[in-house]
Each structure stands twice: as C-alpha cells, then as structure tokens.
mmCIF file of C-alpha atoms in Angstrom:
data_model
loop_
_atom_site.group_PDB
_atom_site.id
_atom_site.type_symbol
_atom_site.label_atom_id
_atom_site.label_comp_id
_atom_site.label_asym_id
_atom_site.label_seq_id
_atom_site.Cartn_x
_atom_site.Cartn_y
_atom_site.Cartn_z
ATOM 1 C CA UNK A 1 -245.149 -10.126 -198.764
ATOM 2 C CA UNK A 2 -241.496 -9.474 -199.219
ATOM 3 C CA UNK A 3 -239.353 -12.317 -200.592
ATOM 4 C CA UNK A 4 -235.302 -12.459 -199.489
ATOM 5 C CA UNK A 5 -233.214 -14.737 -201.721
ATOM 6 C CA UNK A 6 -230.327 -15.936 -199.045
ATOM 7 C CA UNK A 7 -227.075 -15.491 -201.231
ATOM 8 C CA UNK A 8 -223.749 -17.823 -199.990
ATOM 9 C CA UNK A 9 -220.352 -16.812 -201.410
ATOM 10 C CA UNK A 10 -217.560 -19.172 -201.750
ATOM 11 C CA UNK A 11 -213.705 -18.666 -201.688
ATOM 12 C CA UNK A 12 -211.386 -21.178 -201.069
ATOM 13 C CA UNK A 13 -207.817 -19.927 -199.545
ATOM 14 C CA UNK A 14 -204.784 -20.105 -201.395
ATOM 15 C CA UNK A 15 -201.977 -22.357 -200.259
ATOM 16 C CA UNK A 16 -200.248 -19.298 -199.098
ATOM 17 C CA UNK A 17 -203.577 -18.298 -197.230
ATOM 18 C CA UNK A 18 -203.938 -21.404 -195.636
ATOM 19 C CA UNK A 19 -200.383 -21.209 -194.727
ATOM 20 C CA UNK A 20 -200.869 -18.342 -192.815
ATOM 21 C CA UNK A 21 -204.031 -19.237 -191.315
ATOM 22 C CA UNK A 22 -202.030 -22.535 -190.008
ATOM 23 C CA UNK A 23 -199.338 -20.938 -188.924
ATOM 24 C CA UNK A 24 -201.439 -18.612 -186.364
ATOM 25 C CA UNK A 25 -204.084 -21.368 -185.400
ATOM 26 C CA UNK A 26 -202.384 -24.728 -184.340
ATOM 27 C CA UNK A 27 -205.518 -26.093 -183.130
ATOM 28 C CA UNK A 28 -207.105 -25.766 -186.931
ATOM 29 C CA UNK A 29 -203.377 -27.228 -187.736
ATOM 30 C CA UNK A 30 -203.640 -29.879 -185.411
ATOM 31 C CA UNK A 31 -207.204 -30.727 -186.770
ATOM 32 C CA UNK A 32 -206.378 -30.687 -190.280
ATOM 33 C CA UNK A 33 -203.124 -33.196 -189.911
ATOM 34 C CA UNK A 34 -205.695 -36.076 -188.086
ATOM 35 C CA UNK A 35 -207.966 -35.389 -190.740
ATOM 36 C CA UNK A 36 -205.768 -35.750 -193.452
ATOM 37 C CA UNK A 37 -203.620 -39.250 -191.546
ATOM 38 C CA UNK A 38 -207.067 -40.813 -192.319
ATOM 39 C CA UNK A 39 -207.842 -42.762 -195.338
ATOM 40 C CA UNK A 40 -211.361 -42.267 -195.447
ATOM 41 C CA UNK A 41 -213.911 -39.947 -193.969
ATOM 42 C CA UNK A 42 -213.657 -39.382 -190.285
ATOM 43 C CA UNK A 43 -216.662 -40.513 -188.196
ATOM 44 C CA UNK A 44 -219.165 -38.054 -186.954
ATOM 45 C CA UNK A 45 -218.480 -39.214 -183.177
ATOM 46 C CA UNK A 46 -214.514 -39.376 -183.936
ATOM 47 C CA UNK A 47 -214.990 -35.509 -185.569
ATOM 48 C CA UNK A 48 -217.396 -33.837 -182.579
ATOM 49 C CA UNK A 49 -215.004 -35.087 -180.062
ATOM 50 C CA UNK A 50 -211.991 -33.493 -181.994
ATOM 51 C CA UNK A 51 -213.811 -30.412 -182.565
ATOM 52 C CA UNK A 52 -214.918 -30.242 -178.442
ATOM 53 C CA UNK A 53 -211.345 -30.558 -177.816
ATOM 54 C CA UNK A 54 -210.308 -27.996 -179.327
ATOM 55 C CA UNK A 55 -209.987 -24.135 -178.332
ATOM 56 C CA UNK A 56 -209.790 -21.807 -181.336
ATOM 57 C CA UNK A 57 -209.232 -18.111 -180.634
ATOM 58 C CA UNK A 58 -211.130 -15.368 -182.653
ATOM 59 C CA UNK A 59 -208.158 -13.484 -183.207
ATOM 60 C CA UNK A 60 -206.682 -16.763 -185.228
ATOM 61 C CA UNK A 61 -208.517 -16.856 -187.951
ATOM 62 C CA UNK A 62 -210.822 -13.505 -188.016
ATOM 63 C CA UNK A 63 -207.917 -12.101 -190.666
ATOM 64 C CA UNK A 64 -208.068 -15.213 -192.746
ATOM 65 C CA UNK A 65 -211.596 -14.876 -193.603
ATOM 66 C CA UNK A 66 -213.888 -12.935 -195.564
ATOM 67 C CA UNK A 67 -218.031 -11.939 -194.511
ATOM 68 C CA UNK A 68 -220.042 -11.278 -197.650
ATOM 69 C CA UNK A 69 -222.443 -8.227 -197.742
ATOM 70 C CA UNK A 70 -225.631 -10.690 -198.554
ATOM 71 C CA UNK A 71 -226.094 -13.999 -197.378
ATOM 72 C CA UNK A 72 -223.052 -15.678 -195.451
ATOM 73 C CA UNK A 73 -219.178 -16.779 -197.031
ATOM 74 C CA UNK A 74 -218.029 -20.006 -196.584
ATOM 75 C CA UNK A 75 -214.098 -19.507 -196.967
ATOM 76 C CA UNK A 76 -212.822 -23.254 -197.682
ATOM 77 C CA UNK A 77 -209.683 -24.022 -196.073
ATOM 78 C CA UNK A 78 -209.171 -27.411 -197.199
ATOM 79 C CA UNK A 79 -210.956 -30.142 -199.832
ATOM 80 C CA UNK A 80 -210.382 -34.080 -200.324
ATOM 81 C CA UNK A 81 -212.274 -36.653 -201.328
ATOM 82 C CA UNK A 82 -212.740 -37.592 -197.946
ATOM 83 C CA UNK A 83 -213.615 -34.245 -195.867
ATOM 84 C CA UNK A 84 -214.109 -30.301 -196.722
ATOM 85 C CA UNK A 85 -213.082 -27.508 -193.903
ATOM 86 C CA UNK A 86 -214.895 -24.388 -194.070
ATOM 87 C CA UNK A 87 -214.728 -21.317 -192.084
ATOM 88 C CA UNK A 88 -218.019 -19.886 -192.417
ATOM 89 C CA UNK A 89 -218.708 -16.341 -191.359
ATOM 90 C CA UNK A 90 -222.257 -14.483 -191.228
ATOM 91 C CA UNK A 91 -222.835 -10.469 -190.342
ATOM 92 C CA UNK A 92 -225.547 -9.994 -187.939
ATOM 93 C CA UNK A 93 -228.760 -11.173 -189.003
ATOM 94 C CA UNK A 94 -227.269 -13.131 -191.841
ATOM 95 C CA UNK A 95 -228.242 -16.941 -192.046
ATOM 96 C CA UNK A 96 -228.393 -20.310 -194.290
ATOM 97 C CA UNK A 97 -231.346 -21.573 -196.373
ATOM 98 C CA UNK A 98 -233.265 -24.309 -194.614
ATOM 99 C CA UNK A 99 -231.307 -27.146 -196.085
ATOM 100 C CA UNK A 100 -230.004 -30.795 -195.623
ATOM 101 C CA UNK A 101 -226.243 -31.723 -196.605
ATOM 102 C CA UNK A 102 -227.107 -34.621 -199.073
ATOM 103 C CA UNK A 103 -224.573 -37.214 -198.347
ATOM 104 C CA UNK A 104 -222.496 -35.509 -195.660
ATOM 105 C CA UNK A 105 -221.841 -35.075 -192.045
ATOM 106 C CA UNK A 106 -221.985 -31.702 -190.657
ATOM 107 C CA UNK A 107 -219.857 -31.054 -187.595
ATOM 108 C CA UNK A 108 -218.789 -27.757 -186.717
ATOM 109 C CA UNK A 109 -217.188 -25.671 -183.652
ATOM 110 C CA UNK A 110 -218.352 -22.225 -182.832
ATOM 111 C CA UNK A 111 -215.355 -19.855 -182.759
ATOM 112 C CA UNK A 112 -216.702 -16.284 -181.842
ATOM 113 C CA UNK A 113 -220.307 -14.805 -181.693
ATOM 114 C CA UNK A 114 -223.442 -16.878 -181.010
ATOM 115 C CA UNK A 115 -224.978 -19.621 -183.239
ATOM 116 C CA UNK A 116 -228.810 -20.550 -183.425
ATOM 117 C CA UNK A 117 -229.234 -23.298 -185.257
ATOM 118 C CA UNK A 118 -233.076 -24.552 -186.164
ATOM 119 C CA UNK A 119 -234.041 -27.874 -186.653
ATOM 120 C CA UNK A 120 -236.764 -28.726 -189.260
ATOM 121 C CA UNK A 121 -239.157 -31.869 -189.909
ATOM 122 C CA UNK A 122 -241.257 -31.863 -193.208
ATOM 123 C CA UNK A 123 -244.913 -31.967 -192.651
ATOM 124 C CA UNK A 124 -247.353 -33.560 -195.224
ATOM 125 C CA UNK A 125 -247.178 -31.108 -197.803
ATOM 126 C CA UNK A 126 -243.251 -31.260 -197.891
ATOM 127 C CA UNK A 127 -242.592 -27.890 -196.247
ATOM 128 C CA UNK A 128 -240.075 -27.470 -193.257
ATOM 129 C CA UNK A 129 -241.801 -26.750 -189.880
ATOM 130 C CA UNK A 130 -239.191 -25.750 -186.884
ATOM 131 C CA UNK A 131 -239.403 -28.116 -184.087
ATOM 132 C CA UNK A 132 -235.929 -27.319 -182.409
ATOM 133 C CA UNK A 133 -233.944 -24.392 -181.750
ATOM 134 C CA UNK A 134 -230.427 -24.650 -179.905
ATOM 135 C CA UNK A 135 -228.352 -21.923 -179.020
ATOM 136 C CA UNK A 136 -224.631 -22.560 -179.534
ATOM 137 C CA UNK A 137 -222.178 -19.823 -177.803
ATOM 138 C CA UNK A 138 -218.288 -19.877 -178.526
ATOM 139 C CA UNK A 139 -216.230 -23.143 -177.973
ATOM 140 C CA UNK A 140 -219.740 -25.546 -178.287
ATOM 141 C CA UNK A 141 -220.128 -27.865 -180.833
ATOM 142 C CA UNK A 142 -222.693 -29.428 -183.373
ATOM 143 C CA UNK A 143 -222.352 -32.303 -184.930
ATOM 144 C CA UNK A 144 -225.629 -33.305 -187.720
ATOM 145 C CA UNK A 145 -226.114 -36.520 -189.156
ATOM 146 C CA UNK A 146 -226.820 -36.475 -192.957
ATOM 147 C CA UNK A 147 -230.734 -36.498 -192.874
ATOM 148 C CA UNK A 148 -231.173 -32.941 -190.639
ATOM 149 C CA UNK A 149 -232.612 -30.380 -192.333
ATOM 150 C CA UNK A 150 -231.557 -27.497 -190.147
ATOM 151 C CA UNK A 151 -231.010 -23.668 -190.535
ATOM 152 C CA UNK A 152 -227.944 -21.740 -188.847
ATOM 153 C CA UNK A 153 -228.527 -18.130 -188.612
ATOM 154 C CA UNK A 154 -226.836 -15.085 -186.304
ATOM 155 C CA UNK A 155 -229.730 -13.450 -184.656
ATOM 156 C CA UNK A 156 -227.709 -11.114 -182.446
ATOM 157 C CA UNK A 157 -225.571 -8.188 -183.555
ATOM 158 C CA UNK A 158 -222.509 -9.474 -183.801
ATOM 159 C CA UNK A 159 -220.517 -11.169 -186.072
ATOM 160 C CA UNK A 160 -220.317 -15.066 -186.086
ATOM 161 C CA UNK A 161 -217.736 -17.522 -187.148
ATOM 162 C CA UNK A 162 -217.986 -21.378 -187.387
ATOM 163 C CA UNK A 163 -215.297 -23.998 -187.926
ATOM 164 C CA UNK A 164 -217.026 -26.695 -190.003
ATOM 165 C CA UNK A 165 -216.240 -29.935 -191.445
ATOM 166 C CA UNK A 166 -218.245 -32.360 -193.710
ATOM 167 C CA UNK A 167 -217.649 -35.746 -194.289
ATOM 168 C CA UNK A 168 -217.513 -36.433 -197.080
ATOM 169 C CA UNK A 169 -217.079 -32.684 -198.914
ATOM 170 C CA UNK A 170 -220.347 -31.510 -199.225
ATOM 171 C CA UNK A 171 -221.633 -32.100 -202.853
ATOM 172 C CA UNK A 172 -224.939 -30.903 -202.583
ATOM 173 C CA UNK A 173 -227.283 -30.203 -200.563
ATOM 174 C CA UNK A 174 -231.560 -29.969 -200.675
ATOM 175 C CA UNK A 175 -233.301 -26.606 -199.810
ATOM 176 C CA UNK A 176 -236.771 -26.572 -198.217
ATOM 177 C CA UNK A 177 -239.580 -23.630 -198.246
ATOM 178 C CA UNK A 178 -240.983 -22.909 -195.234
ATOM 179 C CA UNK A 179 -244.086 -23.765 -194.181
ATOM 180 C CA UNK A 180 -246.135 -20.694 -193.396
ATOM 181 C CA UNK A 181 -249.743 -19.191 -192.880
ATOM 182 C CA UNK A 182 -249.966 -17.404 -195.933
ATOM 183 C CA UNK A 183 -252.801 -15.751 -193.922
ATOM 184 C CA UNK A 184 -250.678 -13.756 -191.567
#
C-alpha cells in the first residue's frame, strides 16, 4: 500500500496584494467591508447568504493567488480576531485531509472549477466513513457548522478555486484516518 501525506501551503497577501486583489474584485471588497463593520464573528446563516449573493469572476482573483505543486495553498487575504478569508486553490486531483475546523465556521463560495466536498461520520473505532458527497459547481455555496468533518477535493482536471471564510479564524483543526478494508 502506498501512503500520500496531503501537504497545505500557506501565504498570506501583502497589503499591497490585497490591494490589488480589491481593487479588481468588488464583490470580495464588498464582502470584506460587512465583515469587518461587525464587532464579532458573523453568523453562519448571515455569511452563506452573503456569499450566495455574490458573483465573483475567475479572472478577479486567478492572478492574486498561488496553487502549490503538492497538496492545496490557502492564500489568506485577510485575518481578525473575529473572521479569516482565504482563497484556496487546488490543481487537479489535489484535495484536503479529512478534517474538522475546531472552533470555526466554514463557509465558502466556489469561484471557478468544480468542488466535491465529502462528508464524514466516525464509526466505533474513531475512523471517518463517507456518508455524503455533494458536488458544488461555480457560484454555489457551502456553509459547515463547526462539528463536520468533511473533505474538499478537485476530482476533475481542472483547476479549482474557493472563496472561504471562518468564523472565528481557524485555529486548528482535527484530522481523521480513514476507515478502510485493509483487506482490499
């Protein structure tokens, strides 16, 4: 059996990045000023309807943003003690760990390629077995309460980019093993 370690890079723009990125995407703009008007975290029904709302084109961000070779990059646009907005971008057939966000809300708003996103209950030993899959195409919207445990991959051969935003910035967050048939 081959074992793949699932690598994440992290950059977080510079102000004169972010500038830039703002400057060509008002809707991200727009986003950011609500969230930052609040004075504490935005709720996840207040956030998903924002994010629906909104219509972000690929061309916007796509040279603000960074993919890494392994694993996905999670390019941080903005960070406060109340929310963190990522773009995240995967390659084809790039993808997450199976993981919870500890503490956080998870909303996010698919920008350009096709997200699958697997949903995960622990059995009795304490390993994640898949009960959901939903396919998310450009302009949709998740929005995950803090308990998920969920997996977002790009299983088609395009590139994928993701608007997220966690409430509060994500701090942490649990990984799970699989639960497989070490039989096959």
């Amino acid at each position: 059996m081959e074992w793949v370690v699932v690598m994440v890079e992290v950059i977080s723009l510079s102000e004169s990045e972010r500038s830039d990125l703002l400057a060509g995407c008002g809707e991200v703009n727009e986003l950011l000023t609500w969230l930052d008007t609040l004075d504490t975290r935005p709720g996840l029904e207040d956030l998903a309807q924002r994010l629906e709302s909104i219509q972000i084109h690929p061309d916007s961000v796509r040279n603000h943003i960074g993919y890494a070779e392994a694993g996905y990059k999670r390019n941080i646009i903005k960070k406060t003690e109340n929310y963190e907005m990522v773009l995240i971008a995967w390659k084809a057939g790039q993808d997450t760990p199976i993981h919870d966000h500890r503490g956080s809300d998870c909303a996010f708003h698919i920008i350009e390629g096709e997200s699958t996103e697997t949903v995960y209950e622990l059995n009795d030993s304490g390993l994640a077995v898949p009960v959901e899959q939903r396919i998310y195409l450009p302009g949709t919207v998740c929005a995950a309460s803090e308990p998920d445990i969920h997996r977002i991959s790009n299983d088609t051969d395009s590139n994928l980019i993701n608007l997220h935003v966690y409430t509060p910035p994500l701090s942490g967050f649990g990984i799970y093993d699989a639960a497989w048939s070490y039989s096959e």
